[in-house]
Amino acid sequence: MPIIYSASWVLPVTASPVRQGAVVIDGEIFCDVGPYDDIVGRYPQSAVIDLGDCVLLPGLINTHSHLELTAFRGRLEEPHFQTWIRQLIQLKSERLTPDDLLACARLGCCEALRSGITSTADTSDAAAPLDALIESGMRGVVFQETFGPDESQAEEALDSLKRKLDLHFEKISASGRDVRARLKIGVSPHAPYSVSARLFRLTAELAIDRRLDVAIHTAESIDESRLLLDGSGAFGESLRRRGIAFDPPGCSTIRYFEQLGVLETAPLLIHCVRVDESDIELLARHNARISHCPKSNAKLGHGVAPLAAFQRAGLKVGLGTDSVASNNNCDLIEEARFGSLIHRATGLNAGACTHDQMLRLMTIEGARALGLEKVTGSIESGKQADMTAIRLDRPHNSPAYDPATAVIFSSSGSDVALTMVAGRVLYDGDQVMTIDEAEVKRTIDLIRLKLAG
Ligand SMILES: [Zn+2]
């Protein structure tokens, strides 16, 4: 029997807002949406769950996270990007066990669910994020990372990547049908300063051969641009110190990716701060997609990505939080608000990044960027019932004249009252139903002691 969820507003995103609206869920799919009175008339036998003064909207979609790094929140307030990355990798490999990384990923899932996120595209090197996502009930894509700046180690890195992918696929196929429907596996050659040209080529061939989605940290920092242009900058110095040869291509990251065949995979490119009009034209020609991470880009001092130019070129763009090591939280509503404000401030344009545009960016446009738009991203009959309810009765977000304005400009993840994936309530406004949060808290407290100092 279908269940009716009602609230003071429903924002289907791909249709107009509905005042005193209701959503009908049958099993794992949405089967109707409209004004409450009409819906109750059409489904007189169905139970009604009234969420009161809330807005119901599609589950939020985070196009870039690193769940395994959650314990690094606030640990690396280091001003130099290259040192920040080096410390992160060192602390992770020297001080954390696979069980610790699983606790980190579980905490990351709890944080995401508590802030209304139903799908995440997670790039990681460990097995932990996939395990935590299976357990949590969330939807998403797990991008298995590969590293290796030394050309001579490319084959070895590729073999290791293949072994990790095999393990992921085995795990998914051994799980239930619901897991196979929720989670996809992709690959992520980490970044131009940490992956050799040869490894980029081999990974792109593998992705095309196996039809795997690809995500890459791209055109993020000035040091990355310098490395590719003439081998200078902090990354160039670091590679030389380690005795690793790097032949600078003398061009932008996007041109470099074109030369390497990487753009043939129509990749999801994370950041893209340092791109010009001709780069964007190339991206559009190859159907590349963008994960826009405004807070991480700002906090690490990288700059502001040209969101309006991406959108003018017709690129698919979603919002990403990046890791909490550089954010320092995973709150997509805060990300949307910050994104809107920084683009208005830097573009001297109060009409840029409206509440409606930002709402789309964290829902349907995020789904398009991940190739999930037929499955999720809007409240529409036939789509998976991925839904979030946000309270509108708090002192800081009431009165709510327009629900999208109230969500984007006055609310935050802590106002979420319900998070649901495929018709299953994963967060009920009080606790996450699929993960033992008290146990995660105990483990994270121990990890904090390991990472401190
Ligand atoms: Zn990242």
mmCIF file of C-alpha atoms in Angstrom, residues 17 32 42 49 51 58 90 94 99 116 120 127 171 184 192 201 216 243 266 323 329 337 355 375 393 405 437:
data_model
loop_
_atom_site.group_PDB
_atom_site.id
_atom_site.type_symbol
_atom_site.label_atom_id
_atom_site.label_comp_id
_atom_site.label_asym_id
_atom_site.label_seq_id
_atom_site.Cartn_x
_atom_site.Cartn_y
_atom_site.Cartn_z
ATOM 1 C CA PRO A 17 6.566 24.244 -5.760
ATOM 2 C CA ASP A 32 2.556 10.706 -7.207
ATOM 3 C CA ARG A 42 -6.695 9.800 -5.039
ATOM 4 C CA ILE A 49 2.699 10.772 7.614
ATOM 5 C CA LEU A 51 5.831 16.184 8.609
ATOM 6 C CA PRO A 58 14.614 15.456 -3.602
ATOM 7 C CA GLN A 90 51.484 10.530 5.546
ATOM 8 C CA GLU A 94 51.175 5.823 9.072
ATOM 9 C CA ASP A 99 39.213 -0.369 10.756
ATOM 10 C CA GLY A 116 19.959 15.434 3.813
ATOM 11 C CA THR A 120 27.533 10.830 -2.904
ATOM 12 C CA ALA A 127 37.870 -0.234 0.754
ATOM 13 C CA LYS A 171 31.578 -7.257 -2.906
ATOM 14 C CA LYS A 184 28.292 2.087 -8.958
ATOM 15 C CA PRO A 192 48.125 15.603 -12.687
ATOM 16 C CA ARG A 201 46.652 6.848 -20.535
ATOM 17 C CA ILE A 216 39.846 13.414 -11.500
ATOM 18 C CA GLY A 243 64.026 11.954 -8.124
ATOM 19 C CA ALA A 266 33.800 12.193 -20.662
ATOM 20 C CA SER A 323 36.627 16.202 2.101
ATOM 21 C CA ASN A 329 31.901 20.000 6.958
ATOM 22 C CA ARG A 337 24.723 29.295 0.047
ATOM 23 C CA HIS A 355 18.033 30.194 -4.896
ATOM 24 C CA VAL A 375 17.029 7.505 -11.146
ATOM 25 C CA ASP A 393 9.875 26.402 11.766
ATOM 26 C CA THR A 405 14.837 30.977 -0.582
ATOM 27 C CA GLU A 437 26.350 6.286 15.859
#
